[in-house]
Coordinates of C-alpha atoms in Angstrom, one line a residue:
Chain A
M1459 CA -10.9 3.6 49.7
P1460 CA -11.6 0.5 47.6
S1461 CA -8.8 -0.5 45.2
S1462 CA -11.1 -0.7 42.2
S1463 CA -12.2 2.9 42.5
P1464 CA -11.0 5.3 39.8
A1465 CA -7.6 7.0 40.2
P1466 CA -7.7 10.4 41.9
T1467 CA -7.1 12.1 38.6
G1468 CA -10.0 10.3 36.8
R1469 CA -7.9 9.0 33.9
T1470 CA -8.5 5.6 32.5
P1471 CA -5.7 3.0 32.8
V1472 CA -3.1 2.7 30.0
D1473 CA -3.2 -0.4 27.8
P1474 CA 0.0 -0.4 25.9
G1475 CA -0.6 -3.7 24.3
A1476 CA -3.9 -2.7 22.8
D1477 CA -2.5 0.7 21.6
A1478 CA 0.5 -1.0 20.0
A1479 CA -1.8 -3.6 18.3
E1480 CA -4.0 -0.8 16.9
T1481 CA -1.0 1.1 15.7
L1482 CA 0.4 -2.0 13.9
A1483 CA -2.9 -2.7 12.2
D1484 CA -3.1 0.9 11.0
L1485 CA 0.5 0.7 9.6
E1486 CA -0.2 -2.6 7.9
T1487 CA -3.3 -1.0 6.2
I1488 CA -1.3 2.0 5.0
S1489 CA 1.6 -0.2 3.7
R1490 CA -0.9 -2.5 1.8
R1491 CA -2.7 0.4 0.2
S1492 CA 0.6 2.0 -0.8
R1493 CA 1.7 -1.3 -2.4
Q1494 CA -1.7 -1.6 -4.2
A1495 CA -1.5 2.0 -5.4
A1496 CA 1.9 1.3 -7.0
S1497 CA 0.6 -1.8 -8.8
A1498 CA -2.4 0.1 -10.0
A1499 CA -0.3 3.0 -11.3
L1500 CA 1.8 0.7 -13.3
T1501 CA -0.9 -1.4 -14.9
R1502 CA -4.1 0.6 -15.2
I1503 CA -3.5 2.3 -18.6
P1504 CA -2.0 -0.8 -20.3
L1505 CA -4.8 -3.0 -19.0
A1506 CA -7.5 -0.6 -20.1
S1507 CA -6.0 0.1 -23.5
W1508 CA -5.2 -3.5 -24.4
G1509 CA -8.6 -4.6 -23.0
A1510 CA -10.4 -2.2 -25.3
A1511 CA -8.3 -3.2 -28.3
W1512 CA -9.1 -6.9 -27.7
V1513 CA -12.8 -6.4 -27.2
V1514 CA -13.1 -4.4 -30.5
G1515 CA -10.4 -6.3 -32.4
F1516 CA -11.6 -9.8 -31.7
A1517 CA -15.2 -8.7 -32.4
L1518 CA -14.1 -7.4 -35.8
L1519 CA -12.1 -10.6 -36.6
D1520 CA -15.3 -12.6 -35.8
Q1521 CA -17.8 -10.5 -37.6
A1522 CA -16.1 -8.4 -40.3
P1523 CA -14.1 -9.4 -43.4
W1524 CA -10.5 -10.0 -42.5
R1525 CA -9.2 -7.5 -45.1
L1526 CA -10.9 -4.9 -42.9
A1527 CA -10.5 -6.5 -39.5
V1528 CA -6.8 -7.2 -39.6
P1529 CA -5.6 -3.6 -40.4
V1530 CA -8.0 -2.2 -37.9
G1531 CA -6.9 -4.8 -35.3
L1532 CA -3.3 -4.0 -35.9
A1533 CA -4.0 -0.3 -35.5
L1534 CA -5.7 -0.9 -32.2
A1535 CA -2.8 -3.0 -31.1
A1536 CA -0.4 -0.3 -32.1
G1537 CA -2.3 2.2 -30.1
A1538 CA -2.4 0.1 -27.1
A1539 CA 1.4 -0.6 -27.4
V1540 CA 2.1 3.1 -27.6
A1541 CA -0.1 3.8 -24.6
T1542 CA 1.7 1.1 -22.7
W1543 CA 5.2 2.2 -23.7
T1544 CA 4.6 5.9 -23.0
W1545 CA 2.4 5.8 -20.0
R1546 CA 4.1 7.0 -16.8
S1547 CA 2.1 7.8 -13.7
P1548 CA 3.1 11.3 -12.6
Q1549 CA 2.6 10.5 -8.9
I1550 CA 3.8 6.9 -8.5
R1551 CA 6.8 5.3 -10.2
S1552 CA 7.7 1.7 -9.7
G1553 CA 11.2 2.0 -11.1
R1554 CA 10.4 -1.0 -13.4
E1555 CA 8.5 0.7 -16.1
T1556 CA 11.1 0.4 -18.8
R1557 CA 12.1 -3.2 -17.9
I1558 CA 8.4 -4.3 -18.0
G1559 CA 7.8 -2.5 -21.2
L1560 CA 10.8 -4.3 -22.8
G1561 CA 9.4 -7.6 -21.6
W1562 CA 6.1 -7.1 -23.3
L1563 CA 7.9 -5.9 -26.4
A1564 CA 10.0 -9.1 -26.4
L1565 CA 6.7 -11.1 -26.2
M1566 CA 5.3 -9.2 -29.1
L1567 CA 8.3 -9.7 -31.3
C1568 CA 8.5 -13.4 -30.4
S1569 CA 4.8 -14.1 -31.2
P1570 CA 5.2 -14.5 -34.9
F1571 CA 8.0 -17.0 -34.4
L1572 CA 5.8 -19.1 -32.1
V1573 CA 3.0 -18.9 -34.7
A1574 CA 5.4 -20.2 -37.3
V1575 CA 6.3 -23.1 -35.0
V1576 CA 2.7 -24.3 -34.8
S1577 CA 1.7 -23.5 -38.4
P1578 CA -0.1 -24.3 -40.5
I1579 CA -3.2 -23.7 -38.4
P1580 CA -6.5 -21.9 -39.3
D1581 CA -6.4 -18.2 -38.9
R1582 CA -9.0 -18.1 -36.2
V1583 CA -7.1 -20.7 -34.2
E1584 CA -3.9 -18.7 -34.7
M1585 CA -5.7 -15.6 -33.1
M1586 CA -6.8 -17.6 -30.1
F1587 CA -3.4 -19.2 -29.7
L1588 CA -1.8 -15.7 -29.6
G1589 CA -4.5 -14.6 -27.1
A1590 CA -3.8 -17.5 -24.9
L1591 CA 0.0 -16.9 -25.1
W1592 CA -0.5 -13.3 -23.9
G1593 CA -2.8 -14.6 -21.2
V1594 CA 0.0 -16.8 -19.9
A1595 CA 2.3 -13.8 -20.0
L1596 CA -0.1 -11.8 -17.9
L1597 CA -0.5 -14.6 -15.5
L1598 CA 3.3 -14.9 -15.1
Y1599 CA 3.6 -11.1 -14.6
G1600 CA 1.0 -11.2 -11.9
I1601 CA 2.8 -14.0 -10.1
A1602 CA 6.2 -12.4 -10.4
S1603 CA 5.0 -9.0 -9.2
A1604 CA 2.7 -10.4 -6.5
D1605 CA -0.2 -8.6 -8.1
V1606 CA -3.1 -11.0 -7.8
A1607 CA -5.7 -9.3 -10.1
P1608 CA -3.7 -9.4 -13.3
A1609 CA -2.8 -13.0 -12.6
V1610 CA -6.5 -13.9 -12.3
V1611 CA -7.2 -12.0 -15.6
G1612 CA -4.4 -13.9 -17.3
A1613 CA -5.8 -17.2 -16.1
I1614 CA -9.3 -16.2 -17.3
T1615 CA -7.8 -15.4 -20.7
V1616 CA -6.2 -18.8 -21.0
L1617 CA -9.4 -20.6 -20.0
A1618 CA -11.5 -18.4 -22.4
A1619 CA -9.2 -19.3 -25.3
T1620 CA -9.4 -23.0 -24.5
I1621 CA -13.1 -23.1 -24.1
S1622 CA -13.7 -21.0 -27.2
R1623 CA -11.5 -23.3 -29.2
V1624 CA -12.6 -26.8 -28.0
S1625 CA -16.3 -26.2 -27.0
G1626 CA -17.5 -25.5 -30.5
I1627 CA -19.5 -22.4 -29.4
P1628 CA -20.7 -20.0 -32.1
H1629 CA -18.6 -16.9 -32.7
P1630 CA -15.6 -18.1 -30.7
L1631 CA -13.4 -15.0 -31.4
L1632 CA -16.2 -12.7 -30.3
V1633 CA -16.7 -14.6 -27.1
F1634 CA -13.0 -14.8 -26.4
G1635 CA -12.5 -11.1 -27.0
A1636 CA -15.4 -10.2 -24.8
V1637 CA -14.4 -12.4 -21.9
A1638 CA -10.6 -11.8 -22.0
G1639 CA -10.6 -8.3 -23.3
G1640 CA -13.5 -7.4 -21.1
S1641 CA -11.7 -8.7 -18.0
M1642 CA -8.6 -6.6 -18.8
L1643 CA -10.7 -3.5 -19.6
A1644 CA -12.7 -3.9 -16.4
L1645 CA -9.6 -4.2 -14.2
G1646 CA -7.9 -1.3 -15.9
L1647 CA -10.9 1.0 -15.5
R1648 CA -11.4 -0.1 -11.9
R1649 CA -7.8 0.8 -11.1
T1650 CA -8.0 4.1 -12.9
W1651 CA -11.2 5.0 -11.0
R1652 CA -10.0 3.8 -7.6
Y1653 CA -6.6 5.6 -7.8
R1654 CA -7.6 8.7 -9.8
Chain B
M475 CA -11.9 34.2 72.2
N476 CA -11.4 33.7 68.5
P477 CA -13.9 31.0 67.4
V478 CA -11.8 30.1 64.3
R479 CA -9.8 27.0 64.7
R480 CA -6.2 27.5 63.9
A481 CA -4.5 24.8 61.9
Q482 CA -1.3 24.9 63.9
D483 CA -3.1 24.3 67.1
T484 CA -4.0 20.6 66.6
D485 CA -2.7 19.4 63.1
P486 CA 0.4 17.3 63.1
P487 CA 3.4 18.7 61.2
G488 CA 3.3 18.0 57.4
R489 CA -0.4 17.5 57.1
P490 CA -2.3 20.0 55.1
P491 CA -4.1 22.5 57.4
G492 CA -7.7 21.6 58.1
D493 CA -7.3 18.0 56.9
P494 CA -9.4 15.9 59.2
A495 CA -8.2 12.5 57.9
T496 CA -6.3 10.4 60.3
G497 CA -5.0 6.7 60.6
A498 CA -6.4 4.1 58.2
D499 CA -8.8 6.5 56.5
A500 CA -6.1 8.7 55.3
V501 CA -6.0 9.4 51.5
P502 CA -2.5 8.4 50.3
P503 CA -0.5 11.1 48.5
V504 CA -0.9 11.1 44.7
S505 CA 1.9 9.3 43.0
P506 CA 3.6 11.1 40.1
L507 CA 2.8 7.9 38.0
P508 CA -0.6 6.9 39.4
H509 CA -1.0 4.1 36.9
S510 CA 2.5 2.6 37.0
A511 CA 1.3 -0.1 39.3
E512 CA -1.3 -1.1 36.7
V513 CA 1.3 -1.7 34.0
P514 CA 3.5 -4.8 34.2
E515 CA 7.2 -4.3 34.6
P516 CA 8.2 -6.0 31.4
V517 CA 5.9 -3.7 29.5
I518 CA 7.4 -0.7 31.2
E519 CA 10.8 -1.9 30.2
M520 CA 9.7 -2.3 26.6
L521 CA 8.2 1.2 26.6
R522 CA 11.7 2.4 27.4
S523 CA 13.3 0.3 24.7
P524 CA 14.3 1.4 21.2
F525 CA 11.4 3.2 19.8
D526 CA 12.7 5.5 17.1
V527 CA 12.5 9.1 18.2
L528 CA 11.6 10.4 14.8
L529 CA 9.0 7.7 14.2
S530 CA 7.4 8.2 17.6
D531 CA 5.3 11.0 15.9
P532 CA 2.1 9.2 14.7
A533 CA 2.0 11.2 11.4
R534 CA 5.6 10.5 10.6
L535 CA 5.2 6.8 11.4
R536 CA 2.3 6.5 9.1
L537 CA 4.2 8.4 6.4
Q538 CA 7.1 6.0 6.8
A539 CA 4.7 3.1 6.5
A540 CA 3.3 4.5 3.2
L541 CA 6.9 4.7 1.8
H542 CA 7.7 1.3 3.3
G543 CA 4.8 -0.3 1.4
L544 CA 6.2 0.7 -2.0
P545 CA 8.2 -2.0 -3.9
S546 CA 11.9 -1.6 -4.0
G547 CA 12.9 1.2 -6.4
A548 CA 9.4 2.8 -6.4
S549 CA 8.6 6.3 -5.3
M550 CA 5.4 8.2 -4.5
G551 CA 4.6 11.8 -5.2
F552 CA 3.4 14.5 -2.7
T553 CA -0.2 14.5 -3.9
A554 CA -0.5 10.7 -3.7
L555 CA 0.9 10.7 -0.2
R556 CA -1.4 13.5 0.9
T557 CA -4.4 11.6 -0.5
A558 CA -3.3 8.3 1.1
L559 CA -2.6 9.9 4.6
G560 CA -5.2 12.6 4.8
L561 CA -2.7 15.3 5.9
S562 CA -2.6 18.9 5.0
D563 CA 0.0 20.3 2.6
G564 CA 1.9 22.0 5.3
N565 CA 1.8 19.2 7.8
L566 CA 2.9 16.6 5.2
G567 CA 5.6 18.9 3.9
A568 CA 7.0 19.4 7.3
H569 CA 7.1 15.7 8.1
L570 CA 8.6 14.8 4.8
A571 CA 11.4 17.4 5.3
I572 CA 12.2 15.8 8.7
L573 CA 12.4 12.3 7.2
V574 CA 14.5 13.5 4.3
D575 CA 16.9 15.4 6.6
A576 CA 17.2 12.4 8.8
G577 CA 18.1 10.2 5.8
Y578 CA 14.9 8.0 6.2
A579 CA 13.6 9.1 2.8
T580 CA 14.9 10.6 -0.5
A581 CA 13.3 13.2 -2.6
T582 CA 13.7 13.2 -6.4
A583 CA 12.4 16.0 -8.6
T584 CA 11.4 15.5 -12.2
W585 CA 10.3 17.9 -14.8
R586 CA 7.6 17.5 -17.4
G587 CA 7.7 20.7 -19.4
R588 CA 7.4 23.4 -16.7
R589 CA 5.7 21.2 -14.2
R590 CA 7.9 19.8 -11.4
T591 CA 7.0 16.7 -9.6
T592 CA 8.8 15.5 -6.5
R593 CA 8.6 11.9 -5.5
Y594 CA 9.7 10.3 -2.3
A595 CA 11.1 6.9 -1.6
E596 CA 12.3 5.1 1.5
T597 CA 16.0 4.7 2.1
S598 CA 17.7 1.6 3.6
A599 CA 18.2 3.6 6.9
G600 CA 14.5 4.4 6.9
R601 CA 13.6 0.8 6.2
A602 CA 15.7 -0.4 9.1
A603 CA 14.4 2.2 11.5
F604 CA 10.8 1.4 10.5
E605 CA 11.2 -2.3 10.9
A606 CA 12.9 -1.8 14.3
H607 CA 10.1 0.4 15.4
V608 CA 7.5 -2.2 14.3
Q609 CA 9.5 -4.9 16.1
A610 CA 9.4 -2.8 19.3
L611 CA 5.7 -2.5 19.0
E612 CA 5.4 -6.2 18.6
S613 CA 7.5 -6.7 21.7
V614 CA 5.1 -4.5 23.7
I615 CA 2.2 -6.6 22.5
A616 CA 4.0 -9.8 23.5
A617 CA 5.0 -8.4 26.9
A618 CA 1.5 -7.1 27.6
R619 CA 0.1 -10.6 26.7
G620 CA 2.5 -12.2 29.1
D621 CA 4.5 -14.0 26.5
G622 CA 7.7 -12.7 28.1
P623 CA 10.4 -10.6 26.5
V624 CA 10.9 -10.9 22.8
R625 CA 14.4 -11.1 21.4
L626 CA 14.9 -8.1 19.1
Y627 CA 17.9 -9.5 17.3

């Protein structure tokens, strides 16, 4: 009987190397998705709420009288802050929710002091300066937590603030809010939908 | 005269009655491991090496991988695990119970009003067992590729 003929039982030969490689690839996929789900659970509501607040708030600052835009903007920011502070995913906990919330609270409390350092500056420039500052914070958060998407949104925010400020485009606050806030909102909604 | 040929008349002892094969055309007896000659010896040795018994179940291994992917201090609930792994409630519950009993995972229950949610996290023992199991798999790959044995420690 030729040696290349099938085994008497008709079974195909075992390939442990290929089986092990396939198993490892499957495990890597599962671990990666688990890690992404944890990142999404932590950030989706804060990103969506702050993104919406920025889109509406900066549009009002650009288009509406400031005696109306500022209180409404502050209310939107307060709502986003409450959503960020109180949101806890029922299914996935990172164990860092409180610490991260305190970090963002510290940034919020320090912002007026930083504005005082660079004052006097025009109100519109002050708004974009604060926006860029928060963009840097988001970029650093993404780097520290190895979460690429928020880091990219943070970088986009810094660039949008810079371009809006130095390029002389019309309606700089409207453009900045749409680009930066829209990026945050889009990422938050995408993570909410993907991990619903 | 009986025309039926009787096996004991002409067949040598030990050969199945009626078997006409002789000499070089004989069919060799079936080995209990017919494919062992096709698997390299280093691979066979690796197959005997420290694969974790609990994690040798594919569903449990995938479950441990899901917990392993979480950041340190993080935990994942039953529903999220079921969605991620595509297991039934009973199947997932049974595997989780085994991992928790073995000390590979912890279960923490929290209450929101009357609603109870149980979240699971990997323990240090579970992390070590999973990483050792993954290393054993990598050794099998290396041995099958002919890279030689891989040091596990």
